[in-house]
C-alpha atoms as an extended CHARMM CRD file, in Angstrom:
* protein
*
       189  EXT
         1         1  UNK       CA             -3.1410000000       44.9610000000       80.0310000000  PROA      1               0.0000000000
         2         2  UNK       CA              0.8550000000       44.0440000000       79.4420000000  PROA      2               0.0000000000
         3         3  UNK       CA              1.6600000000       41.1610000000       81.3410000000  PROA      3               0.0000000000
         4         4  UNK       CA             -0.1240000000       38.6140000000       83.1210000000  PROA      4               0.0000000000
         5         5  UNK       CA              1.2340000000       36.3510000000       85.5380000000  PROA      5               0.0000000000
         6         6  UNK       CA             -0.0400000000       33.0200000000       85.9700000000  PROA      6               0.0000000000
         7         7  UNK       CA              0.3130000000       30.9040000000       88.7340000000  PROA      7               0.0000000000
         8         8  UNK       CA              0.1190000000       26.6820000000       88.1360000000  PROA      8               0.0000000000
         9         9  UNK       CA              2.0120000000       23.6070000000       88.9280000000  PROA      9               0.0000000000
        10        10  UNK       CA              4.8920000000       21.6480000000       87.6170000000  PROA      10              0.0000000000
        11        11  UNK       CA              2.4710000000       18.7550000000       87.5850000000  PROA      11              0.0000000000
        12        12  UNK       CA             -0.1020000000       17.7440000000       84.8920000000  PROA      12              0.0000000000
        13        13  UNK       CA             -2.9160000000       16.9540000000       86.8790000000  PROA      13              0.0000000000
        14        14  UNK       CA             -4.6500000000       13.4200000000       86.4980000000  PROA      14              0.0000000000
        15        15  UNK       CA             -6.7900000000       14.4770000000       83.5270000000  PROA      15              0.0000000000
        16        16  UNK       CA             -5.6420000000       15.4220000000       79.8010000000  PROA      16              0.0000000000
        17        17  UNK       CA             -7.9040000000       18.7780000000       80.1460000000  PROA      17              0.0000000000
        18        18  UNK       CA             -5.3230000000       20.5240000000       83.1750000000  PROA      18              0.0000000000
        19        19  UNK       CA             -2.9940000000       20.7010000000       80.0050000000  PROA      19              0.0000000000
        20        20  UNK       CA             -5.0920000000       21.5140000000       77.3440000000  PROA      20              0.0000000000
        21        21  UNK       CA             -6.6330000000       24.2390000000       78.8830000000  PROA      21              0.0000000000
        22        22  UNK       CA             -3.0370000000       25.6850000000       80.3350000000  PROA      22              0.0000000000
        23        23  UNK       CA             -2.4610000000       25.5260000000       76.5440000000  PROA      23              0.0000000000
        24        24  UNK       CA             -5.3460000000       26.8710000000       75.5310000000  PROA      24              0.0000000000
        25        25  UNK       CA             -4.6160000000       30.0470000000       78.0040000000  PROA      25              0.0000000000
        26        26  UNK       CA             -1.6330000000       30.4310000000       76.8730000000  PROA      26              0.0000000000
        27        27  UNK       CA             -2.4980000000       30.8300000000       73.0940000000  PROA      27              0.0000000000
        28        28  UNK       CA             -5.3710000000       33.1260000000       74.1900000000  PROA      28              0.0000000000
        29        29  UNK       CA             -2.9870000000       35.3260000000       75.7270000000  PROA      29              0.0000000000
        30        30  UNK       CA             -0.9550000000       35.4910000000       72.9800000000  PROA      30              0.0000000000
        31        31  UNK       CA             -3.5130000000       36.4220000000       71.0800000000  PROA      31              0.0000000000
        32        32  UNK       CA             -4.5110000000       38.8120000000       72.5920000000  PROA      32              0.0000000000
        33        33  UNK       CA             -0.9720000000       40.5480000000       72.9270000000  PROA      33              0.0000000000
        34        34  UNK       CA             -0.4840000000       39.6120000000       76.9420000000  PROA      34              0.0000000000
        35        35  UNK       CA              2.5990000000       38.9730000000       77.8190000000  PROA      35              0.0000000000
        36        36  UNK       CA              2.7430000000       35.8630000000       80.1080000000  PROA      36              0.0000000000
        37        37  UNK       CA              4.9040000000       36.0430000000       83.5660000000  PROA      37              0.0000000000
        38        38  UNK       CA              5.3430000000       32.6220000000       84.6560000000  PROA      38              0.0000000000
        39        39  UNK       CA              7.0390000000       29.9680000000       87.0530000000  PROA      39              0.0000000000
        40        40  UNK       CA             10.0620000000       29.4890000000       84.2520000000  PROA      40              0.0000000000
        41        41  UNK       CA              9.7140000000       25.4830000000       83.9580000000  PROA      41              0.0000000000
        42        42  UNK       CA              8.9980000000       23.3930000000       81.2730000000  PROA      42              0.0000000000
        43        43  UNK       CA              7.0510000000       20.6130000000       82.8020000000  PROA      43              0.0000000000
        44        44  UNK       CA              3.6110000000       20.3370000000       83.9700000000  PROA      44              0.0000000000
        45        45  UNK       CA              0.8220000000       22.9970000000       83.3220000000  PROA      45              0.0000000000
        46        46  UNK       CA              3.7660000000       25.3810000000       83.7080000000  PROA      46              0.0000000000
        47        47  UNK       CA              5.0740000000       24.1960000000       80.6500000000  PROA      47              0.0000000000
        48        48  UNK       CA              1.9470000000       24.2170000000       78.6830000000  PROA      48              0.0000000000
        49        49  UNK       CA              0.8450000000       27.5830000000       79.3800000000  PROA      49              0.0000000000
        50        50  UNK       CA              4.3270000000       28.2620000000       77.9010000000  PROA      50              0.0000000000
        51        51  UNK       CA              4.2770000000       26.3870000000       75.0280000000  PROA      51              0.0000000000
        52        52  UNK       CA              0.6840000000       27.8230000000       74.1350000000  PROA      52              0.0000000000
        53        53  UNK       CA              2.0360000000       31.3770000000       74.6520000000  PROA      53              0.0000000000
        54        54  UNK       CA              5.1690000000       30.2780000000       72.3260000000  PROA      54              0.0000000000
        55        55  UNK       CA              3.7310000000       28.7450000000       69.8670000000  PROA      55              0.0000000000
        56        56  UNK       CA              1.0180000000       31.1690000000       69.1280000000  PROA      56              0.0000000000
        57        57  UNK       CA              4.1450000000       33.8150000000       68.6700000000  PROA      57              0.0000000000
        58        58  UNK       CA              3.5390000000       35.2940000000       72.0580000000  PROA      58              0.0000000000
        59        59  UNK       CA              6.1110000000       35.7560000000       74.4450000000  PROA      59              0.0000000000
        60        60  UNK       CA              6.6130000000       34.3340000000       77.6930000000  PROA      60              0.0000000000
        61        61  UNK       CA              8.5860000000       35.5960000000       80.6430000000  PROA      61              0.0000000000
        62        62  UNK       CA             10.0550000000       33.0070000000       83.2230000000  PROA      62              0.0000000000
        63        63  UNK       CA             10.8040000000       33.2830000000       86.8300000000  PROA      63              0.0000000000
        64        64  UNK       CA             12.3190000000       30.3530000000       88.5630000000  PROA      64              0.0000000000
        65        65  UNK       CA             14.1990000000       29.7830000000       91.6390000000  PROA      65              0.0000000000
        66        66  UNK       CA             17.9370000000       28.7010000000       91.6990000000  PROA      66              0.0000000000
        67        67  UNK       CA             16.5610000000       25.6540000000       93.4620000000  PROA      67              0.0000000000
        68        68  UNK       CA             14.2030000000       24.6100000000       91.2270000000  PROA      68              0.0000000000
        69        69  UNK       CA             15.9240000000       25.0870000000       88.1640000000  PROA      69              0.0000000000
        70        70  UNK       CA             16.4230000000       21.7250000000       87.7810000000  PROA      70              0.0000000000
        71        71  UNK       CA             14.1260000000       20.3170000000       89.4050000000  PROA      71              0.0000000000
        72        72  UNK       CA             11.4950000000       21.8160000000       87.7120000000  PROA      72              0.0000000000
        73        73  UNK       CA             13.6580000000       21.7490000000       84.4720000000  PROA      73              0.0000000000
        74        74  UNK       CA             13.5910000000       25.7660000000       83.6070000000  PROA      74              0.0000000000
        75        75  UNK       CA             12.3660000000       26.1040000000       80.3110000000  PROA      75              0.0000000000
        76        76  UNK       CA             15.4460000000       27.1420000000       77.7380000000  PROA      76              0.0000000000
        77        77  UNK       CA             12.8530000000       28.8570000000       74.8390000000  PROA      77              0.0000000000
        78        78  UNK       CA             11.5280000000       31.6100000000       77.0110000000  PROA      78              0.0000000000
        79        79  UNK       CA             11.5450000000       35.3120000000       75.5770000000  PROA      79              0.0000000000
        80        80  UNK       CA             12.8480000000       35.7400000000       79.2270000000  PROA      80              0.0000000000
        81        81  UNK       CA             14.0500000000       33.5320000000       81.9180000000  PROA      81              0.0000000000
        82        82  UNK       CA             15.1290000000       34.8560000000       85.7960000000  PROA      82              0.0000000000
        83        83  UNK       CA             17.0970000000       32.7330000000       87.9570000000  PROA      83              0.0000000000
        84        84  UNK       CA             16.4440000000       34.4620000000       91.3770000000  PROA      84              0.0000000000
        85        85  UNK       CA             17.3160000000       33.1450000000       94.8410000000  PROA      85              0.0000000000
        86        86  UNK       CA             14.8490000000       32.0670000000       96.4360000000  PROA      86              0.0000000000
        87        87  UNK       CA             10.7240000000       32.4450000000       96.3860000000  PROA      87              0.0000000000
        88        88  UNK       CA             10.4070000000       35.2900000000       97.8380000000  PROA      88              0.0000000000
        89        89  UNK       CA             12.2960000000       36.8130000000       94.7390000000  PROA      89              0.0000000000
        90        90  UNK       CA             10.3780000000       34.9520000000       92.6590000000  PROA      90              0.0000000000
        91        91  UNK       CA              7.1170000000       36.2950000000       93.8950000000  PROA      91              0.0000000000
        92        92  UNK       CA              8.1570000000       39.8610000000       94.3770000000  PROA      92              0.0000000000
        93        93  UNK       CA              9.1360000000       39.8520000000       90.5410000000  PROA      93              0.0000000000
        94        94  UNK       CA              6.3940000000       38.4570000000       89.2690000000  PROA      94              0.0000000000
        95        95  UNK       CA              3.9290000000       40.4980000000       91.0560000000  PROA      95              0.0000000000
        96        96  UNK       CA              6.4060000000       43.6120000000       90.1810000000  PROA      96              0.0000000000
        97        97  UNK       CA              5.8720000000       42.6820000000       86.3840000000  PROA      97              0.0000000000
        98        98  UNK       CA              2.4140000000       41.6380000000       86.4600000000  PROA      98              0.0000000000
        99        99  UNK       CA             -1.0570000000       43.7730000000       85.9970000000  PROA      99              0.0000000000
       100       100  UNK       CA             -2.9800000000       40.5060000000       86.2390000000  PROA      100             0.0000000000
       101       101  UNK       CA             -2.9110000000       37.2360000000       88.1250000000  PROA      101             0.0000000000
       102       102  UNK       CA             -4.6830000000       33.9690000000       86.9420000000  PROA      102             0.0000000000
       103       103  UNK       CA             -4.4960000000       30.8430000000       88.9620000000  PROA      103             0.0000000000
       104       104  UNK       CA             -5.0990000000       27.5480000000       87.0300000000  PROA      104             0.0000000000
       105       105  UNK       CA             -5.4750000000       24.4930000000       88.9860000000  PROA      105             0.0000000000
       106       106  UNK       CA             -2.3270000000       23.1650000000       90.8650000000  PROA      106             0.0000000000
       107       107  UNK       CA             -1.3070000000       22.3730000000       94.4400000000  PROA      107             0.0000000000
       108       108  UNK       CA              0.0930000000       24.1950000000       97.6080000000  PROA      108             0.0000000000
       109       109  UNK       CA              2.3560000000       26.3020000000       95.7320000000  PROA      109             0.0000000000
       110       110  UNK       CA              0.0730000000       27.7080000000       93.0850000000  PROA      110             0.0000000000
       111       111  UNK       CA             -2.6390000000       28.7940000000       95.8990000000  PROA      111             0.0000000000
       112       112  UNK       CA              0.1140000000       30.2180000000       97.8270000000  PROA      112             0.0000000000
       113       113  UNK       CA              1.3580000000       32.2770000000       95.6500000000  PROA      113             0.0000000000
       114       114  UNK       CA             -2.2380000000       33.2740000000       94.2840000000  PROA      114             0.0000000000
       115       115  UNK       CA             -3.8660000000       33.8320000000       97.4670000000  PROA      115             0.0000000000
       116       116  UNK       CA             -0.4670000000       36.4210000000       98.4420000000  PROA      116             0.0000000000
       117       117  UNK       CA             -1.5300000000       38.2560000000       95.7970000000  PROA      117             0.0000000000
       118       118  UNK       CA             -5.2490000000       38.0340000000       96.2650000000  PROA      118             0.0000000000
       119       119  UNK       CA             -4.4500000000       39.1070000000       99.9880000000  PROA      119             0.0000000000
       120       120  UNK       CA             -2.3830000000       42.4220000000       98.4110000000  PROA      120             0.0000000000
       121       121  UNK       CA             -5.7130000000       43.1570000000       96.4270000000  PROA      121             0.0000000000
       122       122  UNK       CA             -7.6420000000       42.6280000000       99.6890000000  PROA      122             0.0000000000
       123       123  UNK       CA             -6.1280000000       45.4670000000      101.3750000000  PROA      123             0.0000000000
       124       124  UNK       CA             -5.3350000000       47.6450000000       98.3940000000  PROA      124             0.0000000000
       125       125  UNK       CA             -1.6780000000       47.4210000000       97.9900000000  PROA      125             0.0000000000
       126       126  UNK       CA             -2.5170000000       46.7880000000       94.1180000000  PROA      126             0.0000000000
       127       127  UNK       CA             -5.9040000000       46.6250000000       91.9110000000  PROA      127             0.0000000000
       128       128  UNK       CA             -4.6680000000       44.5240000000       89.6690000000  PROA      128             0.0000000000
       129       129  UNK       CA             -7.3330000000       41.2930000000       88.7370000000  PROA      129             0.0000000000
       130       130  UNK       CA             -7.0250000000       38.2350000000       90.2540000000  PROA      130             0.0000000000
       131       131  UNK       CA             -8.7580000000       35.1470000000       88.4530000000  PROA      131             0.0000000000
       132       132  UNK       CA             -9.2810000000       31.3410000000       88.7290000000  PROA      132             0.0000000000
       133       133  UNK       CA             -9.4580000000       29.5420000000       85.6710000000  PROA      133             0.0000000000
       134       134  UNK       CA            -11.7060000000       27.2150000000       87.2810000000  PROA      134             0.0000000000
       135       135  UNK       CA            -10.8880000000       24.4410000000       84.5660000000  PROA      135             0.0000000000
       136       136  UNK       CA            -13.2640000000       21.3770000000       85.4870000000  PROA      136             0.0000000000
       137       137  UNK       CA            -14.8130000000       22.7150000000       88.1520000000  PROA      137             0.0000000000
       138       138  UNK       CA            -11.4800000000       22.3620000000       90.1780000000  PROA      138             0.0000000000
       139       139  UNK       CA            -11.9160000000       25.7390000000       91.9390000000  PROA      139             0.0000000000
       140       140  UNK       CA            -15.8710000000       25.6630000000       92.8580000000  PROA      140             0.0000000000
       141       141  UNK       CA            -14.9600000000       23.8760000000       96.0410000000  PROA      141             0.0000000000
       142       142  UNK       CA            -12.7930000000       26.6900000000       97.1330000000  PROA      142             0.0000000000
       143       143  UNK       CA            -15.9970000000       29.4690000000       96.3210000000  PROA      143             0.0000000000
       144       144  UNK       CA            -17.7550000000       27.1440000000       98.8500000000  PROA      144             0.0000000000
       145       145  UNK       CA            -14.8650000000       27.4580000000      101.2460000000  PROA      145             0.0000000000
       146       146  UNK       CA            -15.0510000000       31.4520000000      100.7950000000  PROA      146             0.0000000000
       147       147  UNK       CA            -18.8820000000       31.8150000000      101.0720000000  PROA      147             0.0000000000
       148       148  UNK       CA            -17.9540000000       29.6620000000      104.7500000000  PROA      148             0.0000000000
       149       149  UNK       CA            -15.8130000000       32.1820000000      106.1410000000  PROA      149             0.0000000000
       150       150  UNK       CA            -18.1700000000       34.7620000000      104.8300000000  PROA      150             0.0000000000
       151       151  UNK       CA            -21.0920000000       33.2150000000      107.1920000000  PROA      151             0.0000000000
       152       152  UNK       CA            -18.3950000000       32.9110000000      110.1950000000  PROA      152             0.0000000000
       153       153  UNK       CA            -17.4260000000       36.2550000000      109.5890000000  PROA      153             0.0000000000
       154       154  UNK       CA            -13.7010000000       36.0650000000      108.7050000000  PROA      154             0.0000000000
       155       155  UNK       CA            -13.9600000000       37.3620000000      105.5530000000  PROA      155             0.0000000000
       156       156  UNK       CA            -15.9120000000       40.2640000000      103.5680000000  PROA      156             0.0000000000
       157       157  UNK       CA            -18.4730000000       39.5020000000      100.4900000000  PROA      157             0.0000000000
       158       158  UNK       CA            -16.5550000000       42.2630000000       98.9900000000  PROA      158             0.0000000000
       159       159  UNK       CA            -13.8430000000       40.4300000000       98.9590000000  PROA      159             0.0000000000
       160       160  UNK       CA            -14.9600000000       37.2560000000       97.7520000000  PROA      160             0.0000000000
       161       161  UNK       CA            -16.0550000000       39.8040000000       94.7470000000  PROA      161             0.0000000000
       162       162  UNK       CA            -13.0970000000       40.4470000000       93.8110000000  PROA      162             0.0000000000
       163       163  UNK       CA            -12.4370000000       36.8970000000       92.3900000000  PROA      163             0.0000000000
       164       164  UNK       CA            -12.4750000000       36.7870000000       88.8270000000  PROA      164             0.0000000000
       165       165  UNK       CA            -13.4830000000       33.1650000000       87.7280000000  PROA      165             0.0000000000
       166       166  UNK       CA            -14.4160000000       31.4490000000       84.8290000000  PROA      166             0.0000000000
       167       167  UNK       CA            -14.2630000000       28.1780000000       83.2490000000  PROA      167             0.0000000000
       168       168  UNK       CA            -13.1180000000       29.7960000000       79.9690000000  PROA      168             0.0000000000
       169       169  UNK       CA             -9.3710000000       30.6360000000       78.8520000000  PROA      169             0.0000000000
       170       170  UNK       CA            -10.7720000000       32.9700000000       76.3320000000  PROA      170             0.0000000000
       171       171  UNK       CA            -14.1000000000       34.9570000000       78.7020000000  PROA      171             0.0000000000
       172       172  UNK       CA            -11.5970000000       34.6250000000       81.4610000000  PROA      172             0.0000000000
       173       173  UNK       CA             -9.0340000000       36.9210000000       79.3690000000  PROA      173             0.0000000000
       174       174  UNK       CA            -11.5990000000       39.3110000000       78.2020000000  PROA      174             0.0000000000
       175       175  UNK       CA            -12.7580000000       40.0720000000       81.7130000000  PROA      175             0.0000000000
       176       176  UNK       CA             -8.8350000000       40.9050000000       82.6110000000  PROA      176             0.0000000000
       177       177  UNK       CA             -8.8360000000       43.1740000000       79.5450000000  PROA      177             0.0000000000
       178       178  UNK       CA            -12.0420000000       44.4750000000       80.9120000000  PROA      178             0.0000000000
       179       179  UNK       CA            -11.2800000000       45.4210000000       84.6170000000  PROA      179             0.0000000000
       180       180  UNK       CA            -11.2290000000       48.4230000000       86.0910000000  PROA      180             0.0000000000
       181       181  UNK       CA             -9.4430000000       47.9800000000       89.6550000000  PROA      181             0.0000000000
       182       182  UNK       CA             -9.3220000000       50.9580000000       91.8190000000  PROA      182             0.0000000000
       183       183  UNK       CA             -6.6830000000       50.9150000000       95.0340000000  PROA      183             0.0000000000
       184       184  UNK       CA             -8.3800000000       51.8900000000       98.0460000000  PROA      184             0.0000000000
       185       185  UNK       CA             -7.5860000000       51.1400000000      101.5080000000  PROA      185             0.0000000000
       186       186  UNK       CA            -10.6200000000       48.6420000000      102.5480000000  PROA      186             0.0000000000
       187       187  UNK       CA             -9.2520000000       48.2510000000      106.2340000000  PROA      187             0.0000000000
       188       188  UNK       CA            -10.6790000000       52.0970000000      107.0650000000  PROA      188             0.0000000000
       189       189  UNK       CA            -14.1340000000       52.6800000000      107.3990000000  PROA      189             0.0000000000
């Protein structure tokens, strides 16, 4: 595993341990030799996961609309930084650099873009993980969400499966390095 991109917002979250354990990913990663594809700001959980990457000699690649360049101040220290358009370029090129996808806790935008990619894996355009850091249980209400549409029948178990989750930068990393995704078209049967 190369690259992994990692979806999270510009905030910080009302408790200290959103950053720490974006940090703590980060320096994991680096670690471990993973490249990090990320939102390109400096601020928030974005910016941790960054830093952590950075300052644990990693390197860290940054994708950030023209728009939110400033708004979400694009980090200047990056191995890499993309100004692109719009999201929709920003989202193609992370998933186009990308052989992983970890979501840690953030808003609207961060489960947007996670569950786009999630969807992709869904219907076998890529087997590439996707994960939750679930960092203070923030994503167990969401598993509880899933295993509803499983009993109404909108969504698979098998798909549900293919969540990686874990409340640990470090396990959470090894089971990336781990996976084995195979692409297979799960609308035929």
């Amino acid at each position: 595993m190369k690259r992994i991109a990692v979806f999270c917002g510009a905030s910080s979250g009302n408790d200290p341990i959103y950053i720490q354990e974006a940090k703590r990913l980060g320096k994991t990663l680096a670690v471990h030799g993973i490249e990090l594809v990320y939102g390109g700001a400096t601020v928030g959980c974005m910016g941790a996961v960054a830093n952590g990457v950075l300052e644990s000699g990693g390197k860290a690649i940054g994708v950030i609309p023209e728009k939110l360049a400033n708004i979400e101040i694009a980090h200047e220290h990056l191995t890499e930084l993309h100004i692109v358009k719009n999201m929709h370029e920003r989202k193609a090129m992370m998933a186009d650099l990308a052989d992983g996808f970890i979501a840690l806790p953030g808003g609207a935008g961060t489960l947007e873009e996670w569950f786009e990619v999630f969807t992709w894996a869904q219907i076998g355009y890529h087997a590439k993980p996707c994960g939750l850091l679930n960092v203070n249980n923030y994503y167990t209400p969401l598993l509880s969400l899933f295993d509803h549409m499983i009993g109404e029948g909108f969504v698979r178990k098998e798909y549900k499966d293919l969540i990686v989750m874990n409340e640990d930068p470090a396990t959470l990393v090894e089971q990336f390095v781990k996976h084995k995704g195979k692409v297979e078209n799960r609308w035929e049967r």
